[in-house]
Structures are given as structure tokens and as C-alpha cells.
Short mmCIF file of C-alpha atoms and ligand atoms in Angstrom, two decimals:
data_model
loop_
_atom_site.label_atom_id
_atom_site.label_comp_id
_atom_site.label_asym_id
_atom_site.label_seq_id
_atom_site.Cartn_x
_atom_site.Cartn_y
_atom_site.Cartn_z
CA UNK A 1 10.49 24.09 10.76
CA UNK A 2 8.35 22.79 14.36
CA UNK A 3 5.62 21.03 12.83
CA UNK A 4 4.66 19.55 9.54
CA UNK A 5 1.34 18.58 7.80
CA UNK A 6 1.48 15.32 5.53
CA UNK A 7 -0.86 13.52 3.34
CA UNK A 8 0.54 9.28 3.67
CA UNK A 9 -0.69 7.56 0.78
CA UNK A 10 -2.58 4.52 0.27
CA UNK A 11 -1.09 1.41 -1.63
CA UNK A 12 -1.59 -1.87 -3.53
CA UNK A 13 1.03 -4.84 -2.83
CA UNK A 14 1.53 -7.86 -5.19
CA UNK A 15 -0.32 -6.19 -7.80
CA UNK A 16 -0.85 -9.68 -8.72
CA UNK A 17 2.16 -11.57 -9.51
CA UNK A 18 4.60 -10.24 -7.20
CA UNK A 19 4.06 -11.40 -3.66
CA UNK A 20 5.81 -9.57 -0.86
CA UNK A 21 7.87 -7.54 -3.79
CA UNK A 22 5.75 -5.38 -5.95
CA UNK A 23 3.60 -2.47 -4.94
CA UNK A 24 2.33 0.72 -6.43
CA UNK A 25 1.00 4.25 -5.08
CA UNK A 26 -2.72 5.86 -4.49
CA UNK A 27 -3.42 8.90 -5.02
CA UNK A 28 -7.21 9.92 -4.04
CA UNK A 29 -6.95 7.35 -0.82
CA UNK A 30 -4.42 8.10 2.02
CA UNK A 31 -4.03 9.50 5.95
CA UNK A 32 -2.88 12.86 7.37
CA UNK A 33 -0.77 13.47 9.93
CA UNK A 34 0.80 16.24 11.59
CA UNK A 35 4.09 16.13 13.14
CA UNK A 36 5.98 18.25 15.93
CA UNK A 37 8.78 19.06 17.66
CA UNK A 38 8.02 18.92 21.60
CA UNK A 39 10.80 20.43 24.10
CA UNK A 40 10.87 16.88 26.07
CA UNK A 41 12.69 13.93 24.19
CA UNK A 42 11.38 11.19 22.83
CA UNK A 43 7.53 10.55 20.78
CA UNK A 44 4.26 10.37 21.97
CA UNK A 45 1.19 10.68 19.98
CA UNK A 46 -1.34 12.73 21.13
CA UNK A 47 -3.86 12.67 18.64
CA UNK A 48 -5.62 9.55 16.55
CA UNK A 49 -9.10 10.27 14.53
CA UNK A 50 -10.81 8.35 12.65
CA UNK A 51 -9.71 4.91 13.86
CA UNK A 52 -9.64 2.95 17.07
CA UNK A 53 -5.82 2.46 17.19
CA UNK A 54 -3.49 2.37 20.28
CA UNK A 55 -2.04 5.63 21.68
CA UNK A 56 1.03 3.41 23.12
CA UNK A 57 3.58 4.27 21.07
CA UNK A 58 5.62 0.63 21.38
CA UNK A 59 2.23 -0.92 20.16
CA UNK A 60 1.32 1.63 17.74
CA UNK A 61 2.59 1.07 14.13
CA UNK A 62 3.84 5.10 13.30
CA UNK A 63 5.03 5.31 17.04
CA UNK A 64 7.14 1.82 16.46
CA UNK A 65 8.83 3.09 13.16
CA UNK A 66 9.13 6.59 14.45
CA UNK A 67 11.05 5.36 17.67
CA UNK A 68 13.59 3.30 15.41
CA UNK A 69 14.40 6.59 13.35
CA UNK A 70 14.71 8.19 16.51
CA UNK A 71 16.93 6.11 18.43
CA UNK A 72 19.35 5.96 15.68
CA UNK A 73 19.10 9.87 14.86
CA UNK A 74 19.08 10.70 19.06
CA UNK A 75 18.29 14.35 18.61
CA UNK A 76 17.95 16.18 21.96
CA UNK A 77 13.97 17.25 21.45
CA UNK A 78 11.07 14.78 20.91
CA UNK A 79 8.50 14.89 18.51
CA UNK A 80 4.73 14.48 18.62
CA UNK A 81 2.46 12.66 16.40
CA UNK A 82 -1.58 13.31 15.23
CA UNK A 83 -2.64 10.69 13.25
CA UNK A 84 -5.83 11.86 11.07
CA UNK A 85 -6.82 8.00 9.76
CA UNK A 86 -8.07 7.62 6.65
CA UNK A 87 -7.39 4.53 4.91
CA UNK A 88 -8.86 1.78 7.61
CA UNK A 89 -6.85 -1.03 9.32
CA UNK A 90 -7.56 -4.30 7.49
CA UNK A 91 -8.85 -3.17 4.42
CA UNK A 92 -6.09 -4.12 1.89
CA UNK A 93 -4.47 -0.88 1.00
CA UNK A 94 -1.38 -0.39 3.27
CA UNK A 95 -3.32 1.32 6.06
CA UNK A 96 -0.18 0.32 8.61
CA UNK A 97 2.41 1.05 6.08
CA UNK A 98 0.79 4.88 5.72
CA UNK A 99 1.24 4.70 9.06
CA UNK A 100 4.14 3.68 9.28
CA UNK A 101 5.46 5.49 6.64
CA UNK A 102 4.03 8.64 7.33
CA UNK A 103 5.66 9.41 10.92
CA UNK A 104 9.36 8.94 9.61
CA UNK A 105 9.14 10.55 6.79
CA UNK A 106 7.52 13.66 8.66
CA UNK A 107 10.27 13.09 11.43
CA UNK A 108 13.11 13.15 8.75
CA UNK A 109 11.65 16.71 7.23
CA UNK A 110 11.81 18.11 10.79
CA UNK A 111 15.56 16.83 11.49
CA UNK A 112 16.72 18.66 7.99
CA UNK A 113 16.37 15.23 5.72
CA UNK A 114 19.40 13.17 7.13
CA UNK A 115 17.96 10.01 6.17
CA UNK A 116 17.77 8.67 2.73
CA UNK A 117 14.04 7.22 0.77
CA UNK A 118 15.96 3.72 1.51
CA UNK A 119 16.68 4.16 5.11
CA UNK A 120 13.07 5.40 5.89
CA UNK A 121 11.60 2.66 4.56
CA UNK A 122 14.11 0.62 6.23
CA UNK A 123 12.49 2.66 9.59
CA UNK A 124 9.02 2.44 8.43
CA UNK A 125 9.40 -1.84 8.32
CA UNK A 126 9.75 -1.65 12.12
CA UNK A 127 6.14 -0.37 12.45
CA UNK A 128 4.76 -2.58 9.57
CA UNK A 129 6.44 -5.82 11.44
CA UNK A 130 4.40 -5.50 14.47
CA UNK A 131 1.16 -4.97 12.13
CA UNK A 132 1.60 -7.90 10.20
CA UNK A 133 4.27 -10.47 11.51
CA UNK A 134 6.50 -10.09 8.94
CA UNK A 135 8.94 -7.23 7.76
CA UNK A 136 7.92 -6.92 3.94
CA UNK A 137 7.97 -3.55 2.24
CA UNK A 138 5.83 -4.32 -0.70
CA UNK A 139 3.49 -1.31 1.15
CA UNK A 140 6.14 0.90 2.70
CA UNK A 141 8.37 1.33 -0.62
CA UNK A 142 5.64 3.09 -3.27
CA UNK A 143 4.32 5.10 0.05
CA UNK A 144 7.85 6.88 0.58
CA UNK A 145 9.31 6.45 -3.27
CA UNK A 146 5.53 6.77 -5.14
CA UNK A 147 4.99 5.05 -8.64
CA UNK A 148 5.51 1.19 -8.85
CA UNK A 149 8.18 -0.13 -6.71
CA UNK A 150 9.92 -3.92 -6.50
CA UNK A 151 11.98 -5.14 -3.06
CA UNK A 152 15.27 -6.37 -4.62
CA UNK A 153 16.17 -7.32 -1.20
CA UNK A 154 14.52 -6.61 2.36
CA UNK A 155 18.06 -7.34 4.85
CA UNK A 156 19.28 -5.18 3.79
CA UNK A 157 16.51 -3.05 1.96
CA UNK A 158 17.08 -2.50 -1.24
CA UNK A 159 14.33 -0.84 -3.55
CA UNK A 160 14.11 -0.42 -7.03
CA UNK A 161 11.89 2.15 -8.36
CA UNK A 162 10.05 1.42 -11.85
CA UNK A 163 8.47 3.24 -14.49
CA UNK A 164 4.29 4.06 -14.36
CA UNK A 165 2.93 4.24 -17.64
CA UNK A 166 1.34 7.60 -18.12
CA UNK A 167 -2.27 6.70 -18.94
CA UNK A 168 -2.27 4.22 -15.92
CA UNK A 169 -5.59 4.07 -13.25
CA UNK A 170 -6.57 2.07 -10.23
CA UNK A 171 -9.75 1.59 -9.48
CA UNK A 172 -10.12 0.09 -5.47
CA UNK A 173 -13.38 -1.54 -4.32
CA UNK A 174 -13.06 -2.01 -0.84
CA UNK A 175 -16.20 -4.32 0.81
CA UNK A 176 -16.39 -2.91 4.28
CA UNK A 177 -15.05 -6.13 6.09
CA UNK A 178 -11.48 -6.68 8.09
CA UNK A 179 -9.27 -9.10 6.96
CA UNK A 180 -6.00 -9.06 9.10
CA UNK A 181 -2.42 -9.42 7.16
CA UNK A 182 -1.42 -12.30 10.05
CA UNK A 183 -4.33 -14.47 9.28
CA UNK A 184 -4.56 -14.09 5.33
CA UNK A 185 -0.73 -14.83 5.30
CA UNK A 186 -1.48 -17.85 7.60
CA UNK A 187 -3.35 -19.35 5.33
CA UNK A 188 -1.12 -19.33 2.47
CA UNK A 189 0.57 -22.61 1.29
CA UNK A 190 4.31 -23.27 2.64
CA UNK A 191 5.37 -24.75 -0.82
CA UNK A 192 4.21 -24.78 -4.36
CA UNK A 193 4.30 -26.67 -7.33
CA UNK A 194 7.37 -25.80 -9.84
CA UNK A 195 4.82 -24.99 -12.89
CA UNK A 196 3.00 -22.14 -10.73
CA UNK A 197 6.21 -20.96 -9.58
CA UNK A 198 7.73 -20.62 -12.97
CA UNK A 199 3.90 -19.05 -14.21
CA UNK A 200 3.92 -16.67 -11.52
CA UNK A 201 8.03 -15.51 -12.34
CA UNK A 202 7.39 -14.98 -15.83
CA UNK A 203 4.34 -12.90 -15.15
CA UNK A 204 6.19 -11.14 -13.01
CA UNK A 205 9.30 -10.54 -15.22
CA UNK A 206 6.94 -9.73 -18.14
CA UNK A 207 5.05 -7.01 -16.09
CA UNK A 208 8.33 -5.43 -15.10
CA UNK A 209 9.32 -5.39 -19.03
CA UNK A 210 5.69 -4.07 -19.70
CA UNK A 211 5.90 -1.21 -17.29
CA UNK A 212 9.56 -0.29 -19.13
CA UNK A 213 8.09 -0.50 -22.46
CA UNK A 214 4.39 1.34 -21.92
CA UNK A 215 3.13 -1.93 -23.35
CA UNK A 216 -0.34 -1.96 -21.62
CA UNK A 217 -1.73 -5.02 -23.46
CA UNK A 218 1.52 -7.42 -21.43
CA UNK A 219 0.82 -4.86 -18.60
CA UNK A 220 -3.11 -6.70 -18.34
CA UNK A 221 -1.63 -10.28 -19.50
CA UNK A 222 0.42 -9.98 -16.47
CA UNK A 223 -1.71 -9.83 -13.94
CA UNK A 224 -2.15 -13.41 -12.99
CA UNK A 225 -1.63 -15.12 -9.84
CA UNK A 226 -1.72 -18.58 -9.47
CA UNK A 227 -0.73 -19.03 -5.92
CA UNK A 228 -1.71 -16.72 -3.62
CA UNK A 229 -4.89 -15.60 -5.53
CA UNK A 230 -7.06 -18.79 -5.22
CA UNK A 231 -6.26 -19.14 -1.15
CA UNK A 232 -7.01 -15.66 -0.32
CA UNK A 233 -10.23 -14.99 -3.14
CA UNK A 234 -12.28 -17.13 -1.03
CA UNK A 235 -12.15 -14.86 1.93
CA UNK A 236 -13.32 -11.75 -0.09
CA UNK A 237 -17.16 -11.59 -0.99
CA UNK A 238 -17.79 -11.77 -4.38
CA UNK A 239 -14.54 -11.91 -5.96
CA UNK A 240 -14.93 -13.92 -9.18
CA UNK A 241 -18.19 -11.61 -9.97
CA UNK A 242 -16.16 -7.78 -9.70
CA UNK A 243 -13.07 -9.87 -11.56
CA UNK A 244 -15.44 -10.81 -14.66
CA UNK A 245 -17.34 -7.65 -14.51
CA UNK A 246 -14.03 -5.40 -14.55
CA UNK A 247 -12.22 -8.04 -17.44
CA UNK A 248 -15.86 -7.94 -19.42
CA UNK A 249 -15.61 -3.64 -19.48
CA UNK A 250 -12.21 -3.92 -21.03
CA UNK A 251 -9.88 -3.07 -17.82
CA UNK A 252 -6.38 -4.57 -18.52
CA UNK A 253 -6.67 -6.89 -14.83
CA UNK A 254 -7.18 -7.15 -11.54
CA UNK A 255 -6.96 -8.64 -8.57
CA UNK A 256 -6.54 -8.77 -4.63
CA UNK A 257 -5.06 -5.51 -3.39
CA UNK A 258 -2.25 -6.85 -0.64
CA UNK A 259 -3.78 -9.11 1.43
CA UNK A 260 -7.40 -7.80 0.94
CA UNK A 261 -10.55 -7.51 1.19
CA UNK A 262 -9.96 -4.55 -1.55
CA UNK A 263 -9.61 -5.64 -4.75
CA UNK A 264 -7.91 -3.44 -7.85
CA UNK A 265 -8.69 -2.97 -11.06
CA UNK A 266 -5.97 -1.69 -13.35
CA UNK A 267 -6.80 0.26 -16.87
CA UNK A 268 -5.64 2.57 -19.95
CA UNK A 269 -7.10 5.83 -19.60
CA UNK A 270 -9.41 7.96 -16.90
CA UNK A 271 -12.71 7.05 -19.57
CA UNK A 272 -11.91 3.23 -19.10
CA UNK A 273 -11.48 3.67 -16.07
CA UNK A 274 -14.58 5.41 -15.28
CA UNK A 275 -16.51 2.51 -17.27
CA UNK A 276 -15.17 0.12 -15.03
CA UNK A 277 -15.93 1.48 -11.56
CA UNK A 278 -19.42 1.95 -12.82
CA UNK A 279 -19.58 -1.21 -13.83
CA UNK A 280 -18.11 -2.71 -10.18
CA UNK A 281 -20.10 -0.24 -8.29
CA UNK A 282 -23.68 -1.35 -10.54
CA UNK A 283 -22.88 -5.13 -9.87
CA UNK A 284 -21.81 -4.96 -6.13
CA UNK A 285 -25.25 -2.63 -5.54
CA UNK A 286 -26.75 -5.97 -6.14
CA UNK A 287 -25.23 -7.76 -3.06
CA UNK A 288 -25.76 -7.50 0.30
CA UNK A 289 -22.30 -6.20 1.53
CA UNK A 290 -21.51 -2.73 1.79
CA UNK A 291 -18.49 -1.02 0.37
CA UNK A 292 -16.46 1.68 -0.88
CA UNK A 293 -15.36 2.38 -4.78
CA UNK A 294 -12.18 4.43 -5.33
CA UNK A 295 -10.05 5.47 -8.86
CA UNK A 296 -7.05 6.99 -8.43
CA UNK A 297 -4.42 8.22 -10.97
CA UNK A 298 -0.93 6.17 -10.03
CA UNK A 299 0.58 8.40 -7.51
CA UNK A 300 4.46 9.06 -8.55
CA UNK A 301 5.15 11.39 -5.84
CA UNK A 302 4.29 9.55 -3.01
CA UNK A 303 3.82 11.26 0.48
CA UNK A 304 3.16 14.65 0.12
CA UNK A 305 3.98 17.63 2.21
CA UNK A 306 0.53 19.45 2.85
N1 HSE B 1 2.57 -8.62 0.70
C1 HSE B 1 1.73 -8.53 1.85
C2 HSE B 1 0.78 -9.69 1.86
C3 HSE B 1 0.99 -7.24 1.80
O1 HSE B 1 0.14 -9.91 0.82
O2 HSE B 1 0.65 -10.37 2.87
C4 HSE B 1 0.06 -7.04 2.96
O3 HSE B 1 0.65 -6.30 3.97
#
């Protein structure tokens, strides 16, 4: 195989109570990108649509992560990468990490699979880190594994893939402003009280449990967050209004997707779901900033070969 077609999925970190740790996988919302083998070593990108990003590779997310597979693989061929952007930069949904994602795990297909789920994402964090400051994986991990995902440890990586409920859906409303990963973590508090840490880990623990046990009612009681939530809500235009209209139409929670502006909406069954995005979509008509409405079945697969 010389070239390779992928579809790099969107994704929601946190989810809520799990900062930095807990993710899970799009399905209707991700980027393309097609992958080659090129006669002269090394990788160069050639092609980016859709999205003003750089064509330098050691400033380009999927060029940083792609160089770090390839440097430890050191085949004697290069590769060449067309990014066909999607999902946009700043919007909440793991645009870098399907970036990021996408051009290793394309990469690895091409070099016969040498590389393990855990070592790509391990790859992919190289490309995320210049995105966002930091190396979390919270994105990268339900890109390459799909389904719900939590980061036992990130040096070294260690992921832990968890159970998706069947009748689980994601609604995404995404209003069309940037917020950039650096400055909504920059804003976050450097310590916390004990009682909102020990709210937030037993939400957390309980929405693990829930996800092993189908139990969709702890699923939605889980979905609090009580210390990154209130800092970052205020950046995102009308927040608290989409939160009551999604709780008031009988989704099981919501809240900011990653580091926003998108916010998701979690619920039991497609109908629900339907009922909800309507209900989003009818309420934000009313205010004056534009946006985008997604729902998306929880994507167990995630990146798929096109
Ligand atoms: N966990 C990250 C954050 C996700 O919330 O800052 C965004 O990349």
C-alpha cells in the first residue's frame, strides 16, 4: 500500500468531571487526510484545505507527531501528508488531536502496523503539545482507540479503554468563536478546595461505574464539574441558557466540550436526542451568535480507513 485515505475523528475531553483524563469519540464530525509514500525521506505536507494552518511541518501539529513516529521508525522513504480540515482549530472538539492523530496512524498503516494504539498516541502527544502547551491525551486516546477512553498515566502513556453504553448520543453546539487551549487552561485555578476535589473524584469514579453498568440515570448525575466548569463557562456565550434548555428536554447532562467554545449534550436514545438539538438549535436562533449543531452516535471505532 502507497497511499491511504482516512477519516480522523472529532472528540470531547473531560466530559465533565474528568479533566485532562476522560474523553470520548465523534462520529458525524471529523477531518480527512490522505497519506503517501514519497521516494525522498522524510514528511512534508503538501496539501491543507479548509483551514489556515502552517505547511511547516516542525510547526504544524500532524507534521510534529508524524516526524516523532518517523524518527523512531527511520524507514528509508518519506511520506506526504493532505490535510482535508474539517473540525476547526479552537472550537472545542480535538481539532489538533485529529490532526495529530490522524497522520500517525495513516503513517503506521503504510509501514505494515509496527506500532501499537498506545505508542501512536504516545506519537500523536508530540503534535498536540505544541497546540496546546501541555502533553494531555484526553483528545488523542478516543481518536486512535474510539469509545470513551481514561489516561491512567501520560509518562509513560497508559490508556484504558471503557465501555459506551449502546443507546448513547452527543449532541455538539459549537458557537462559531475561537477559544485557544493555552489561554482557557491559563485561566484555570492552580489549587482547589478539598470539598470540590473530593465532588469532582466521586463524579468521576461514579461515571466510570455508570458506563460499566449501562446505568444512564448515574451516567447524567455524573456530569458535574465544579472546578473547571465555572472558570471556563464564562468565556462561552450563552452557556447557562443551552445547559437549562438541554437538562429541561430530558438529556442526561452536559457541559463544556474540552476546553470549548462547543458545548455537549449527552442522552439515551437517537429520539431524545433529536428533542434536544431542536431544542438548543430553537433557543440559540434567538441570540446573536452564529453556530453550528451536531449529534453524533458515540464513535467506537475511532479513525477510520476510507
Ligand atoms: N483537557 C484539555 C483541556 C482538552 O481541557 O484543556 C483540550 O485540549
Amino acid at each position: 500500500m502507497n497511499e491511504i485515505r482516512i477519516f480522523s475523528p472529532a472528540t470531547v475531553a473531560n466530559v465533565s468531571c474528568g479533566f485532562d483524563v476522560l474523553g470520548f469519540c465523534l462520529d458525524t464530525i471529523g477531518d480527512e487526510m490522505v497519506v503517501r509514500k514519497t521516494k525522498e525521506k522524510g514528511v512534508s505536507i503538501s496539501k491543507i484545505i479548509g483551514s489556515d494552518l502552517p505547511y511547516d511541518i516542525q510547526k504544524n501539529v500532524a507534521g510534529v507527531s508524524a516526524l516523532a513516529l518517523y524518527d523512531d521508525a527511520k524507514p528509508n522513504f518519506g511520506f506526504d501528508i493532505e490535510i482535508y480540515k474539517h473540525i476547526k482549530p479552537g472550537s472545542g472538539i480535538g481539532s489538533s488531536a485529529a490532526s495529530a492523530s490522524g497522520s500517525v496512524f495513516a503513517i503506521n498503516e503504510l509501514l505494515g502496523r509496527p506500532y501499537s494504539k498506545t505508542q501512536l498516541t504516545h506519537f500523536a502527544m508530540k503534535g498536540e503539545a505544541i497546540a496546546s502547551g501541555s502533553e494531555h491525551a484526553d483528545n488523542i486516546a478516543p481518536t486512535i482507540f474510539g469509545g470513551f477512553t481514561l489516561i491512567k498515566n501520560t509518562s509513560p502513556i497508559k490508556v484504558l479503554q471503557l465501555p459506551t453504553p449502546d443507546e448513547l448520543y452527543a449532541i455538539i453546539i459549537h458557537p462559531q468563536i475561537e477559544i485557544k487551549t493555552s489561554l482557557a487552561r491559563a485561566i484555570l485555578p492552580n489549587s482547589i478546595p478539598l470539598k470540590d476535589a473530593i465532588t469532582q473524584w466521586s463524579n468521576l469514579g461514579s461515571l466510570v461505574h455508570a458506563l460499566h453498568t449501562n446505568d444512564y440515570d448515574l451516567l447524567g448525575n455524573s456530569l458535574e464539574d465544579v472546578i473547571i466548569e465555572p472558570h471556563r463557562s464564562e468565556l462561552i456565550p450563552h452557556f447557562q441558557m443551552v445547559k437549562k434548555e438541554v437538562l429541561n428536554n430530558g438529556a442526561l447532562g452536559c457541559g463544556i466540550s474540552g476546553s470549548g467554545p462547543s458545548i455537549f449534550s449527552l442522552c439515551k436514545g437517537v429520539k431524545n436526542a433529536k428533542q434536544v438539538k431542536n431544542a438548543i438549535n430553537n433557543s440559540y436562533l434567538k441570540t446573536e451568535v452564529s453556530f453550528e449543531i451536531h449529534l453524533s452516535k458515540i464513535n467506537t471505532e475511532g479513525i477510520k480507513i476510507l
